[in-house]
Amino acid sequence: MSMSRRDSLRLATFSAVAAPLAGAVVSCGNGTGGNDSGNENEGSTGRLLESAADLPEPGTVPLPVPPVLEPRSSDAEADYYVITQRSGEAEILPGLITEVWGYDGIFPGPTIVSRTGRRTVVEHRNDLPVPVAVHLHGGHTPPEHDGYPTDLIFPRSGWESRYELPGDTTEGSRVYEYPMNQPAATLWYHDHRMDFTGPQVYKGLAGFHLVHDDEEEALPLPTGDRDVPLMICDRAFDEDGSFLYPALSSDLVSEPGVANQYMSGVLGDAILVNGAPWPYLEVADVRYRFRLLNASNARRYRLVLDPAPEGVAPFVQVASDAGLLGAPIEHDAIVTAPAERFDVIVDFSGYSVGTEVVLVNEFGEGRTAEVMRFRVTSEARDDTEIPDRLSDFVPLTRESADAEHRARFSREAPNTHGPGPNLWTINGQTFSPDTVDARIPLDSTQVWRLTTNVHHPVHLHLVRFQVLSRNGGAPGPYDAGWKDTIDLGSEEEAEIIMTFSGYRGKFVYHCHNLEHEDMMMMANFEVT
């Protein structure tokens, strides 16, 4: 940029401390103001933004399921897709029209379905008025196709030279090639533009990318209409139905960041599932597989079923972020942070026809305490099972590690970086595309020790990892399997282990609270 990114962001944020936000009502939660360490609200680090629009009653809108995108062409080795990022209109709130920025103009975007070992090639065309970048979250992807934050696609309509970035920018479109040399998993793709990821995902730039393989398909788990992706997120709406977000620049062009009181994270008061507010799904009295994705900017959820089923666990987890578990795990509740995925089996056979089951968010208050409803409307034959063994899961051991890396996620005091509000940092540093935090030999196995001062969901690009410990003890109940995002609480420490295989190059790791990410809580690692 014309001035340094750090200076411009600090100046913009500092100037907005007292900026009014039309239609917004601030809920202080347990916080004390814009420069606090990260106020907690409804189990999440962030500040509640209340809608000016009238919100519908829960359970009045049917659950939509994103369409599966068909390839434009295929050959012996690959499937080829085209997606246009453009503005679209959606009736999210009944009777009101919301402008979304969507993949093919819809929110969520179309679901891409891939197969392990078969290359997926996606051309993304940009018909939006701002630059974009696309990250396949959970993808084992070469660096030039990973959606690095400065590898931007400028609009097809043209873009003035507002930025001088060290990235690999293109005009109008970009082709992403995904080798898919990874096992079956629930992945997702979303915007990753530097400084503006939060508002651009909030406006709709997110979609599922599902990977299948022979091992998964050999399991007797629910499939077809009983394998349902659920993208859970929160939003706030202005009185005309438009998305309400406290961006410093409403056109997302000039000033990055949010109004200072929302630097800890933006929490909406409307819970959406697959883009619909508090929807319902009609189900039969059989098992269903739900692919739970927390696509919120900052909100965490503790999900329970009300009423709970009799005689069986409410949730049986069969997969985590990056693939199948070795064996299923029973849960009474699922706690999920932004970007985490949990594939769970819910067995409705214990409910009689006519029962309504509410998916409750125990971290929520008022309207945000409900997510969606399931209505048991019919009886059906169920030939599915949950086998005792799911995959050939091989634990990594501390003894196999070649090196250790430490990363502290914290908010630095103003006197560390000059005048202005606190900044989100990793190891005391704000993000710069030119700075490498760790250089790692290809095929090296490393233990990373992650620490926090407030809650941060930490995401690593390129690699999948296993959790070795939390606070010197055993991993937590939601740490099983292969992960790419770990939910870290305030003043918590965790050790993760992974092998940096496949590709040399520069990648990022960052907090997936998107307001923290945009406020520079990101760092580079380079595989050499």
Coordinates of N, CA and C in Angstrom, one line a residue, residues 213-317:
D213 N -13.5 -41.3 -1.0 CA -12.5 -42.3 -1.4 C -13.1 -43.7 -1.1
D214 N -12.3 -44.7 -1.5 CA -12.8 -46.1 -1.4 C -13.1 -46.5 0.0
E215 N -12.2 -46.1 0.9 CA -12.3 -46.5 2.3 C -13.6 -46.0 2.9
E216 N -13.9 -44.7 2.7 CA -15.1 -44.2 3.2 C -16.4 -44.8 2.6
E217 N -16.3 -45.1 1.3 CA -17.5 -45.6 0.6 C -17.8 -47.1 1.0
A218 N -16.8 -47.8 1.5 CA -16.9 -49.1 1.9 C -17.7 -49.2 3.3
L219 N -17.8 -48.1 4.0 CA -18.4 -48.1 5.3 C -19.9 -48.1 5.2
P220 N -20.7 -48.7 6.0 CA -22.1 -48.7 6.0 C -22.8 -47.5 6.6
L221 N -22.2 -46.3 6.4 CA -22.7 -45.1 6.9 C -23.8 -44.5 6.1
P222 N -24.7 -43.6 6.6 CA -25.7 -43.0 5.8 C -25.2 -42.3 4.6
T223 N -25.9 -42.4 3.4 CA -25.4 -41.7 2.2 C -26.7 -41.1 1.6
G224 N -26.4 -40.5 0.4 CA -27.5 -39.9 -0.4 C -28.2 -38.7 0.4
D225 N -29.5 -38.8 0.4 CA -30.3 -37.7 1.1 C -30.1 -37.7 2.6
R226 N -29.5 -38.8 3.1 CA -29.3 -38.9 4.6 C -27.8 -38.5 4.9
D227 N -27.1 -38.0 4.0 CA -25.8 -37.4 4.2 C -25.9 -35.9 3.9
V228 N -26.0 -35.1 5.0 CA -26.5 -33.7 4.8 C -25.4 -32.7 5.3
P229 N -24.9 -31.9 4.5 CA -23.9 -30.8 4.9 C -24.7 -29.7 5.6
L230 N -24.2 -29.2 6.8 CA -24.8 -28.2 7.5 C -23.8 -27.1 7.8
M231 N -23.9 -26.0 7.0 CA -23.0 -24.8 7.3 C -23.7 -23.9 8.3
I232 N -23.1 -23.8 9.5 CA -23.7 -23.0 10.5 C -22.9 -21.7 10.7
C233 N -23.7 -20.6 10.6 CA -23.0 -19.3 10.8 C -24.0 -18.3 11.4
D234 N -23.5 -17.2 11.8 CA -24.3 -16.1 12.4 C -24.2 -14.9 11.6
R235 N -25.2 -14.1 11.5 CA -25.2 -12.8 10.8 C -26.2 -11.9 11.5
A236 N -26.0 -10.6 11.2 CA -26.9 -9.5 11.6 C -27.4 -8.8 10.4
F237 N -28.7 -8.3 10.5 CA -29.3 -7.7 9.3 C -29.8 -6.3 9.6
D238 N -29.6 -5.4 8.6 CA -30.2 -4.1 8.7 C -31.7 -4.2 8.4
E239 N -32.4 -3.1 8.6 CA -33.8 -3.1 8.5 C -34.3 -3.4 7.1
D240 N -33.5 -3.2 6.0 CA -33.9 -3.5 4.7 C -33.5 -4.9 4.3
G241 N -32.9 -5.7 5.2 CA -32.5 -7.1 4.9 C -31.1 -7.2 4.5
S242 N -30.4 -6.2 4.3 CA -28.9 -6.3 4.0 C -28.1 -6.8 5.2
F243 N -27.0 -7.4 4.9 CA -26.1 -7.8 5.9 C -25.6 -6.6 6.7
L244 N -25.6 -6.7 8.0 CA -25.1 -5.6 8.8 C -23.7 -6.0 9.3
Y245 N -22.7 -5.3 9.0 CA -21.3 -5.6 9.4 C -20.5 -4.3 9.7
P246 N -19.8 -4.2 10.7 CA -19.2 -2.9 11.1 C -17.8 -2.6 10.5
A247 N -17.8 -2.8 9.1 CA -16.5 -2.5 8.4 C -16.2 -1.0 8.4
L248 N -14.9 -0.7 8.4 CA -14.5 0.7 8.4 C -14.8 1.3 7.0
S249 N -14.7 0.5 6.0 CA -15.1 1.0 4.6 C -16.2 0.2 4.1
S250 N -17.4 0.8 3.8 CA -18.5 0.0 3.4 C -18.3 -0.7 2.1
D251 N -17.5 -0.1 1.2 CA -17.2 -0.7 -0.1 C -16.1 -1.7 -0.1
L252 N -15.5 -1.9 1.1 CA -14.4 -2.9 1.2 C -13.2 -2.6 0.3
V253 N -12.9 -1.3 0.1 CA -11.9 -0.9 -0.8 C -10.7 -0.2 -0.1
S254 N -11.0 0.7 0.7 CA -10.0 1.6 1.2 C -9.4 1.2 2.6
E255 N -10.2 1.3 3.6 CA -9.7 1.0 4.9 C -10.0 -0.4 5.4
P256 N -9.0 -1.2 5.7 CA -9.3 -2.5 6.3 C -9.7 -2.4 7.7
G257 N -10.4 -3.5 8.2 CA -10.7 -3.5 9.6 C -12.2 -3.2 9.9
V258 N -12.5 -3.3 11.2 CA -13.8 -3.1 11.8 C -13.8 -2.0 12.8
A259 N -15.0 -1.4 13.1 CA -15.1 -0.5 14.2 C -14.4 -1.0 15.4
N260 N -13.7 -0.2 16.2 CA -12.8 -0.7 17.2 C -13.4 -1.6 18.2
Q261 N -14.7 -1.3 18.6 CA -15.4 -2.2 19.6 C -15.6 -3.6 19.1
Y262 N -15.4 -3.8 17.8 CA -15.6 -5.2 17.3 C -14.4 -5.9 16.9
M263 N -13.2 -5.4 17.3 CA -11.9 -6.0 17.0 C -11.8 -7.4 17.6
S264 N -12.5 -7.7 18.7 CA -12.5 -9.0 19.3 C -13.2 -10.0 18.5
G265 N -14.1 -9.6 17.6 CA -14.9 -10.5 16.7 C -16.3 -10.0 16.6
V266 N -16.9 -10.3 15.5 CA -18.3 -9.9 15.2 C -19.2 -11.1 15.4
L267 N -20.2 -11.0 16.3 CA -21.2 -12.0 16.6 C -22.6 -11.5 16.1
G268 N -23.2 -12.2 15.2 CA -24.5 -11.8 14.8 C -25.6 -12.4 15.7
D269 N -26.8 -11.9 15.6 CA -27.9 -12.4 16.4 C -28.9 -13.3 15.7
A270 N -28.6 -13.6 14.4 CA -29.4 -14.5 13.6 C -28.5 -15.7 13.3
I271 N -29.0 -16.9 13.6 CA -28.3 -18.2 13.3 C -28.8 -18.7 12.0
L272 N -27.9 -18.9 11.0 CA -28.2 -19.4 9.7 C -27.6 -20.8 9.5
V273 N -28.4 -21.7 8.9 CA -27.9 -23.0 8.5 C -28.1 -23.1 7.0
N274 N -27.0 -23.3 6.3 CA -27.1 -23.4 4.8 C -27.8 -22.1 4.3
G275 N -27.5 -21.0 4.9 CA -28.1 -19.7 4.5 C -29.5 -19.4 4.9
A276 N -30.1 -20.3 5.7 CA -31.5 -20.0 6.1 C -31.5 -19.8 7.6
P277 N -32.4 -18.9 8.1 CA -32.5 -18.6 9.6 C -33.3 -19.7 10.3
W278 N -32.6 -20.3 11.3 CA -33.2 -21.3 12.2 C -34.2 -22.3 11.4
P279 N -33.7 -23.0 10.4 CA -34.5 -23.8 9.6 C -35.0 -25.1 10.2
Y280 N -35.8 -25.8 9.5 CA -36.2 -27.1 10.0 C -35.9 -28.1 8.9
L281 N -35.7 -29.4 9.2 CA -35.5 -30.5 8.3 C -36.4 -31.6 8.7
E282 N -37.2 -32.1 7.7 CA -38.0 -33.3 7.9 C -37.1 -34.5 7.8
V283 N -37.2 -35.4 8.7 CA -36.4 -36.6 8.7 C -37.2 -37.8 9.0
A284 N -36.7 -39.0 8.6 CA -37.3 -40.3 8.9 C -36.7 -40.8 10.2
D285 N -37.3 -41.8 10.8 CA -36.8 -42.4 12.1 C -35.6 -43.3 11.9
V286 N -34.5 -42.8 11.2 CA -33.3 -43.6 10.9 C -32.1 -42.7 11.2
R287 N -30.9 -43.3 10.9 CA -29.7 -42.6 11.1 C -29.4 -41.6 9.9
Y288 N -28.8 -40.5 10.3 CA -28.4 -39.5 9.3 C -27.0 -39.1 9.6
R289 N -26.2 -38.8 8.6 CA -24.9 -38.2 8.7 C -25.0 -36.7 8.5
F290 N -24.6 -36.0 9.5 CA -24.5 -34.5 9.3 C -23.1 -34.0 9.3
R291 N -22.7 -33.3 8.3 CA -21.4 -32.7 8.2 C -21.5 -31.3 8.7
L292 N -21.1 -31.1 10.0 CA -21.2 -29.9 10.7 C -20.0 -29.0 10.4
L293 N -20.2 -27.8 9.9 CA -19.2 -26.8 9.6 C -19.6 -25.5 10.3
N294 N -18.7 -25.1 11.2 CA -18.8 -23.8 11.8 C -18.2 -22.7 10.9
A295 N -19.0 -22.0 10.1 CA -18.5 -21.0 9.2 C -18.7 -19.6 9.7
S296 N -18.9 -19.5 11.0 CA -19.0 -18.2 11.6 C -17.7 -17.4 11.6
N297 N -17.8 -16.1 11.6 CA -16.6 -15.3 11.8 C -15.9 -15.5 13.1
A298 N -16.7 -15.5 14.2 CA -16.1 -15.5 15.5 C -16.9 -16.4 16.5
R299 N -18.1 -16.8 16.2 CA -18.9 -17.5 17.2 C -18.6 -19.0 17.4
R300 N -18.5 -19.4 18.6 CA -18.4 -20.8 19.0 C -19.8 -21.3 19.4
Y301 N -20.0 -22.7 19.3 CA -21.3 -23.3 19.6 C -21.0 -24.5 20.4
R302 N -21.9 -24.7 21.4 CA -22.0 -26.0 22.1 C -23.4 -26.6 21.7
L303 N -23.4 -27.6 20.8 CA -24.6 -28.2 20.2 C -25.1 -29.4 21.0
V304 N -26.4 -29.4 21.3 CA -27.0 -30.5 22.0 C -28.4 -30.7 21.3
L305 N -28.9 -31.9 21.5 CA -30.3 -32.2 21.0 C -31.3 -32.1 22.2
D306 N -32.4 -31.5 21.9 CA -33.5 -31.4 22.9 C -34.8 -31.7 22.2
P307 N -35.4 -32.8 22.7 CA -35.0 -33.8 23.7 C -33.9 -34.7 23.2
A308 N -33.1 -35.1 24.2 CA -32.0 -36.1 23.8 C -32.6 -37.4 23.5
P309 N -32.1 -38.2 22.6 CA -32.6 -39.5 22.3 C -32.4 -40.5 23.5
E310 N -33.3 -41.5 23.6 CA -33.2 -42.5 24.7 C -32.4 -43.7 24.2
G311 N -31.5 -44.2 25.0 CA -30.8 -45.4 24.7 C -29.6 -45.3 23.7
V312 N -29.4 -44.2 23.1 CA -28.3 -44.0 22.2 C -27.6 -42.6 22.5
A313 N -26.4 -42.5 22.1 CA -25.7 -41.2 22.2 C -26.3 -40.2 21.2
P314 N -26.5 -38.9 21.7 CA -27.0 -37.9 20.7 C -26.2 -37.8 19.5
F315 N -24.9 -37.8 19.6 CA -24.0 -37.6 18.5 C -22.9 -38.7 18.5
V316 N -22.7 -39.4 17.4 CA -21.6 -40.3 17.2 C -20.6 -39.7 16.1
Q317 N -19.5 -39.2 16.6 CA -18.6 -38.6 15.6 C -17.8 -39.7 14.8

